[in-house]
Amino acid sequence: MFSTNYFTSILLIAFFFYSSNLISQRRVKESAKTEVSAPLKTTPKLIVGIVVDQMRYDYLTRFWNHFGTGGFKRLVNEGFNCKNNHFNYSPTSTGPGHASVYTGTTPSTHGIIGNNWYDKEIDEPVYCASDDSYATVGAISNAGNMSPHRLTVTTITDQLRLHTQMKGKVVAIALKDRGAVLPGGHTANAAYWFLGGGEGKWISSTYYMENLPRWVLDYNSSKVVEKYKKPWNTIEDITSYKESGPDNNNYEGLFTGESTPVFPHDLPGLWDNNSKYDLLKVTPFGNSITTDFVIEALKGEQLGTDSITDFLAISFSSTDYVGHWFGVNSKEIQDTYIRLDRDLERILKYLDTKVGAGEYTVFLTADHGAINVPAYLKDQKIPAGYINRAEIQSELGEFIKYKYGSVGLIKNYSNNQLFLDHKIIQNLDLNPKEVQEALASELLSYQVFERVYTAYQMQNNEYTTGIPYIIQNGYNMKRSGDIFMVPKPGIIDYSKTGSTHGSAQIYDTHTPLIFYGKGIKPGSTALRTEIPDIAPTIATLLGIAFPNGTTGKPIAQILE
């Protein structure tokens, strides 16, 4: 006879297996529902990539109360704001910045190690976008002798072109040539940049086209840029600009012909002595000129008007020019961002009408940040200062002469890197590693430097955090130098007026990153994101291949 307990146990076991089977079936069904409801890809009609040159993250918060509802606030309130976004490499400058945003990787992989750098193979300095194989389109000048040939990997714009069998259009626009050429990638339909001086018009390169399209010719001939040849005064009452320093101070540059750096700046009166149309670049009017041309491009190229996704890459360059000239704490920089907010609103409103609200996706970021003027910081009793490059070169030269009996060991000093002459090192029967270490040790003894690294360290160690991680991500084996100098925080190699950038310090790496529009989940995060994450995030959104050098990761929390 079986006991009651025996039958009870059998029933319990049967019930357990039955319940487990029901749960398993429900999970399978729920999983199937999830797979069906989760979109394989998002298909906006247009991706708009916006890079604001030299934009620190805190400009968003600092000038917030002066922004309208349709520009920065619209992007932040209705989009996804990455509050802790950083460049994960140095040098933090325009060429590497734009390349990293669009390739999803760092200079160690994409090869754009600076705006300019010493090319070890040809033994001369090179510019990141220059290419004498091509000629200027739209002017008699060498300003259009440009191409992306020094970019060694694909961009997100290239991948869109490849994915759509070259049917998706890519157009890139910036005042600066490098701000258009590098985002456009290798396969852009067009890239346009602004020729200043006495010209005041948009040009391109034979890399993209033989002749300017009719809409560009019409725009240039209209002379619409002439309306910006006017005095630059603040767009709001200057007394309300409480988020910036005094208008008249010793930390700002002067236009030729000015005695004080104050509003209003008489652009017509300053015109001839300040390179004419180039003067507009150093004002917020340069961003407005860019906005005007962007809207004409949307019309002329019919971007975002069919079911195949197009890509419009925009870079606002005047923010960088103004920051360099007047500094990050100036009334001029505040006015520039208040005006840029209105230009962003113009673009978004036009996109709503032309492409359709909810039918496009935008990301906005920067190519680097910037430091507050060290002279100002010093006056506030904050540690800061300037590098005397001539003094360093003299002292280092004396050290080399004393130690090695030669003065020709250094071939180039740029981007806080030293390039050594390896032929001389070999002829002197010296060990390259030991020479690097000796010079690094000497440089570390100089007061302006916080750290010094060697190429040997970059090649043989794997850094995962901190400054060495940032330096290593900027180190390219074939293109970078032998010794890397990291100035102390607050110390720069620049003039005593205006702000600059380029370092591995946080004021140069912390920049905004906002996603907005179709396929983007509204919200924000304080988790760290990095610039190379942008391209794979957009690729994941579109369901296309990552750029072929990608080292970043998709930011999963922003995607619906």
Coordinates of N, CA, C and O in Angstrom, one line a residue, residues 371-461:
I371 N 39.4 75.7 -22.6 CA 39.9 76.2 -21.2 C 39.5 77.6 -21.0 O 39.4 78.4 -22.0
N372 N 39.2 78.0 -19.8 CA 39.0 79.4 -19.5 C 40.4 80.1 -19.6 O 41.4 79.4 -19.5
V373 N 40.4 81.3 -19.9 CA 41.7 82.0 -20.2 C 42.6 81.9 -18.9 O 42.2 82.4 -17.8
P374 N 43.8 81.3 -19.0 CA 44.6 81.1 -17.9 C 45.0 82.4 -17.1 O 45.1 82.5 -15.9
A375 N 45.1 83.5 -17.9 CA 45.4 84.8 -17.2 C 44.3 85.2 -16.3 O 44.5 85.7 -15.2
Y376 N 43.1 84.9 -16.7 CA 41.9 85.2 -15.9 C 41.9 84.3 -14.6 O 41.7 84.7 -13.5
L377 N 42.2 83.0 -14.9 CA 42.2 82.0 -13.8 C 43.2 82.4 -12.7 O 43.0 82.4 -11.5
K378 N 44.4 82.8 -13.2 CA 45.5 83.3 -12.3 C 45.0 84.4 -11.4 O 45.3 84.5 -10.2
D379 N 44.3 85.4 -12.1 CA 43.8 86.5 -11.3 C 42.8 86.1 -10.3 O 42.5 86.9 -9.3
Q380 N 42.2 85.0 -10.5 CA 41.2 84.4 -9.5 C 41.9 83.5 -8.5 O 41.2 82.8 -7.7
K381 N 43.2 83.5 -8.5 CA 44.0 82.6 -7.6 C 43.9 81.1 -7.9 O 44.1 80.3 -7.0
I382 N 43.5 80.8 -9.1 CA 43.4 79.4 -9.5 C 44.7 79.1 -10.3 O 45.2 79.8 -11.1
P383 N 45.4 77.9 -10.0 CA 46.6 77.6 -10.7 C 46.4 77.5 -12.2 O 45.6 76.8 -12.7
A384 N 47.2 78.3 -12.9 CA 47.1 78.3 -14.4 C 48.4 79.0 -14.9 O 49.1 79.6 -14.1
G385 N 48.6 79.0 -16.2 CA 49.8 79.6 -16.7 C 50.0 79.3 -18.2 O 49.1 78.7 -18.9
Y386 N 51.2 79.6 -18.7 CA 51.5 79.5 -20.1 C 52.8 78.8 -20.3 O 53.7 78.9 -19.5
I387 N 52.9 78.0 -21.4 CA 54.1 77.4 -21.8 C 54.9 78.3 -22.6 O 54.4 78.9 -23.6
N388 N 56.2 78.4 -22.3 CA 57.1 79.2 -23.1 C 57.9 78.2 -24.0 O 58.9 77.6 -23.6
R389 N 57.4 78.0 -25.2 CA 57.9 76.9 -26.1 C 59.4 77.2 -26.4 O 60.2 76.2 -26.4
A390 N 59.8 78.4 -26.7 CA 61.1 78.7 -27.0 C 62.1 78.4 -25.9 O 63.2 77.9 -26.1
E391 N 61.6 78.7 -24.7 CA 62.5 78.4 -23.5 C 62.6 76.9 -23.3 O 63.8 76.4 -23.0
I392 N 61.6 76.1 -23.5 CA 61.6 74.6 -23.4 C 62.6 74.1 -24.5 O 63.4 73.2 -24.2
Q393 N 62.4 74.5 -25.7 CA 63.3 74.0 -26.8 C 64.8 74.4 -26.5 O 65.6 73.5 -26.8
S394 N 65.0 75.5 -26.0 CA 66.4 75.9 -25.6 C 67.0 75.0 -24.5 O 68.1 74.5 -24.7
E395 N 66.2 74.8 -23.4 CA 66.7 74.0 -22.3 C 66.9 72.6 -22.8 O 67.9 71.9 -22.4
L396 N 65.9 72.1 -23.6 CA 66.0 70.7 -24.0 C 67.2 70.5 -25.0 O 67.9 69.5 -24.9
G397 N 67.4 71.5 -25.8 CA 68.5 71.5 -26.7 C 69.9 71.4 -26.0 O 70.8 70.6 -26.3
E398 N 70.0 72.2 -24.9 CA 71.2 72.1 -24.1 C 71.4 70.8 -23.4 O 72.5 70.2 -23.4
F399 N 70.3 70.2 -23.0 CA 70.3 68.8 -22.3 C 70.8 67.8 -23.4 O 71.7 67.0 -23.1
I400 N 70.3 67.9 -24.6 CA 70.6 66.9 -25.6 C 72.1 67.0 -26.0 O 72.8 66.1 -26.2
K401 N 72.5 68.3 -26.1 CA 73.9 68.6 -26.5 C 74.9 68.0 -25.4 O 75.9 67.4 -25.8
Y402 N 74.5 68.2 -24.2 CA 75.4 67.8 -23.1 C 75.4 66.3 -23.0 O 76.5 65.7 -22.8
K403 N 74.2 65.6 -23.2 CA 74.1 64.2 -23.0 C 74.6 63.4 -24.2 O 75.2 62.3 -24.1
Y404 N 74.3 63.9 -25.4 CA 74.6 63.1 -26.6 C 75.6 63.7 -27.5 O 76.0 63.1 -28.5
G405 N 75.9 65.0 -27.2 CA 76.9 65.7 -28.1 C 76.4 66.0 -29.5 O 77.1 66.2 -30.4
S406 N 75.0 66.1 -29.6 CA 74.4 66.4 -30.9 C 73.2 67.3 -30.6 O 72.5 67.2 -29.5
V407 N 72.9 68.1 -31.5 CA 71.7 69.0 -31.4 C 70.6 68.7 -32.4 O 69.6 69.4 -32.4
G408 N 70.7 67.7 -33.2 CA 69.8 67.4 -34.2 C 68.8 66.2 -33.9 O 68.3 65.7 -34.9
L409 N 68.7 65.8 -32.7 CA 67.8 64.7 -32.4 C 66.4 64.9 -32.6 O 65.6 64.0 -32.9
I410 N 65.9 66.2 -32.5 CA 64.5 66.5 -32.6 C 64.2 67.0 -34.0 O 64.7 68.0 -34.4
K411 N 63.3 66.4 -34.7 CA 62.9 66.8 -36.0 C 61.7 67.7 -36.0 O 61.5 68.6 -36.8
N412 N 60.8 67.6 -35.0 CA 59.6 68.4 -35.0 C 59.0 68.4 -33.5 O 59.1 67.4 -32.8
Y413 N 58.4 69.6 -33.2 CA 57.7 69.7 -31.9 C 56.3 70.3 -32.3 O 56.2 71.4 -32.7
S414 N 55.3 69.5 -32.1 CA 53.9 70.0 -32.4 C 52.9 69.1 -31.7 O 53.2 67.9 -31.3
N415 N 51.7 69.7 -31.4 CA 50.7 69.0 -30.7 C 51.1 68.3 -29.4 O 50.7 67.3 -29.0
N416 N 52.0 69.0 -28.7 CA 52.6 68.5 -27.5 C 53.3 67.2 -27.6 O 53.3 66.3 -26.8
Q417 N 53.9 67.0 -28.8 CA 54.7 65.8 -29.1 C 56.0 66.2 -29.7 O 56.2 67.2 -30.3
L418 N 57.0 65.3 -29.4 CA 58.3 65.4 -30.0 C 58.5 64.3 -31.0 O 58.3 63.1 -30.7
F419 N 59.0 64.6 -32.2 CA 59.4 63.6 -33.2 C 60.9 63.6 -33.2 O 61.5 64.6 -33.5
L420 N 61.5 62.4 -33.0 CA 62.9 62.3 -33.0 C 63.5 61.9 -34.4 O 62.8 61.2 -35.2
D421 N 64.7 62.2 -34.6 CA 65.4 61.8 -35.9 C 66.0 60.4 -35.6 O 67.1 60.3 -35.0
H422 N 65.4 59.4 -36.1 CA 65.9 58.0 -35.8 C 67.1 57.7 -36.6 O 67.9 56.8 -36.2
K423 N 67.4 58.4 -37.7 CA 68.6 58.1 -38.4 C 69.8 58.6 -37.6 O 70.8 57.9 -37.5
I424 N 69.7 59.8 -37.0 CA 70.8 60.3 -36.1 C 70.9 59.4 -34.9 O 72.1 59.0 -34.5
I425 N 69.8 58.9 -34.3 CA 69.9 58.0 -33.2 C 70.6 56.7 -33.6 O 71.5 56.2 -32.8
Q426 N 70.4 56.2 -34.7 CA 71.0 55.0 -35.2 C 72.5 55.3 -35.5 O 73.4 54.5 -35.1
N427 N 72.8 56.4 -36.1 CA 74.2 56.8 -36.4 C 75.0 56.9 -35.2 O 76.2 56.6 -35.2
L428 N 74.4 57.4 -34.1 CA 75.1 57.6 -32.8 C 75.1 56.3 -32.0 O 75.6 56.3 -30.9
D429 N 74.5 55.2 -32.6 CA 74.5 53.9 -31.9 C 73.8 54.0 -30.6 O 74.2 53.4 -29.6
L430 N 72.7 54.7 -30.6 CA 71.9 54.9 -29.4 C 70.7 54.0 -29.4 O 70.2 53.6 -30.5
N431 N 70.2 53.6 -28.2 CA 68.9 52.8 -28.1 C 67.7 53.8 -28.1 O 67.6 54.6 -27.2
P432 N 66.8 53.7 -29.1 CA 65.7 54.6 -29.2 C 64.9 54.7 -27.9 O 64.4 55.7 -27.5
K433 N 64.6 53.5 -27.3 CA 63.8 53.5 -26.1 C 64.5 54.2 -25.0 O 63.9 55.0 -24.2
E434 N 65.8 54.1 -24.8 CA 66.6 54.8 -23.8 C 66.6 56.3 -24.1 O 66.6 57.1 -23.1
V435 N 66.7 56.7 -25.3 CA 66.7 58.1 -25.7 C 65.3 58.7 -25.3 O 65.2 59.8 -24.7
Q436 N 64.2 58.0 -25.7 CA 62.9 58.5 -25.3 C 62.8 58.6 -23.8 O 62.2 59.7 -23.3
E437 N 63.2 57.7 -23.1 CA 63.1 57.7 -21.6 C 63.9 58.9 -21.0 O 63.5 59.5 -20.1
A438 N 65.1 59.1 -21.5 CA 66.0 60.2 -21.0 C 65.3 61.5 -21.3 O 65.3 62.4 -20.4
L439 N 64.8 61.7 -22.5 CA 64.2 63.0 -22.8 C 62.9 63.2 -22.0 O 62.6 64.3 -21.6
A440 N 62.1 62.1 -21.8 CA 60.9 62.2 -21.1 C 61.2 62.6 -19.6 O 60.5 63.4 -19.0
S441 N 62.2 62.0 -19.1 CA 62.6 62.3 -17.7 C 63.0 63.7 -17.6 O 62.7 64.4 -16.6
E442 N 63.8 64.2 -18.5 CA 64.2 65.6 -18.5 C 63.0 66.6 -18.6 O 62.9 67.5 -17.8
L443 N 62.1 66.3 -19.5 CA 60.9 67.1 -19.7 C 60.0 67.1 -18.5 O 59.4 68.1 -18.1
L444 N 59.9 66.0 -17.8 CA 59.1 65.9 -16.6 C 59.6 66.8 -15.5 O 58.8 67.2 -14.6
S445 N 60.9 67.2 -15.5 CA 61.4 68.1 -14.5 C 61.0 69.5 -14.8 O 61.2 70.4 -13.9
Y446 N 60.5 69.8 -15.9 CA 60.0 71.2 -16.2 C 58.7 71.4 -15.5 O 57.8 70.6 -15.6
Q447 N 58.6 72.6 -15.0 CA 57.4 72.9 -14.1 C 56.1 72.8 -14.8 O 55.0 72.6 -14.2
V448 N 56.0 73.1 -16.1 CA 54.7 73.2 -16.8 C 54.1 71.9 -17.1 O 52.9 71.8 -17.4
F449 N 54.9 70.8 -17.0 CA 54.4 69.5 -17.4 C 54.0 68.6 -16.2 O 54.7 68.6 -15.2
E450 N 52.8 68.0 -16.3 CA 52.3 67.1 -15.3 C 52.7 65.7 -15.5 O 53.1 65.0 -14.5
R451 N 52.8 65.3 -16.7 CA 53.2 63.9 -17.1 C 53.9 63.9 -18.4 O 53.6 64.8 -19.3
V452 N 54.7 62.9 -18.7 CA 55.4 62.7 -20.0 C 55.4 61.2 -20.3 O 55.7 60.4 -19.4
Y453 N 55.0 60.9 -21.5 CA 54.9 59.5 -21.9 C 55.8 59.3 -23.1 O 56.0 60.2 -23.9
T454 N 56.2 58.0 -23.4 CA 57.0 57.7 -24.5 C 56.2 56.8 -25.5 O 55.2 56.2 -25.1
A455 N 56.6 56.8 -26.7 CA 56.0 55.9 -27.7 C 56.2 54.5 -27.3 O 55.3 53.7 -27.6
Y456 N 57.3 54.2 -26.7 CA 57.5 52.8 -26.2 C 56.4 52.4 -25.2 O 55.9 51.3 -25.3
Q457 N 56.1 53.3 -24.3 CA 55.0 53.0 -23.4 C 53.7 52.8 -24.1 O 52.9 51.9 -23.7
M458 N 53.4 53.7 -25.1 CA 52.1 53.6 -25.8 C 52.0 52.3 -26.6 O 50.9 51.7 -26.7
Q459 N 53.1 51.8 -27.1 CA 53.1 50.6 -27.8 C 53.0 49.3 -27.0 O 52.5 48.3 -27.5
N460 N 53.6 49.4 -25.8 CA 53.8 48.1 -25.0 C 52.9 48.0 -23.8 O 52.9 47.0 -23.1
N461 N 52.1 49.0 -23.5 CA 51.2 49.0 -22.3 C 49.8 49.1 -22.8 O 49.5 49.7 -23.9

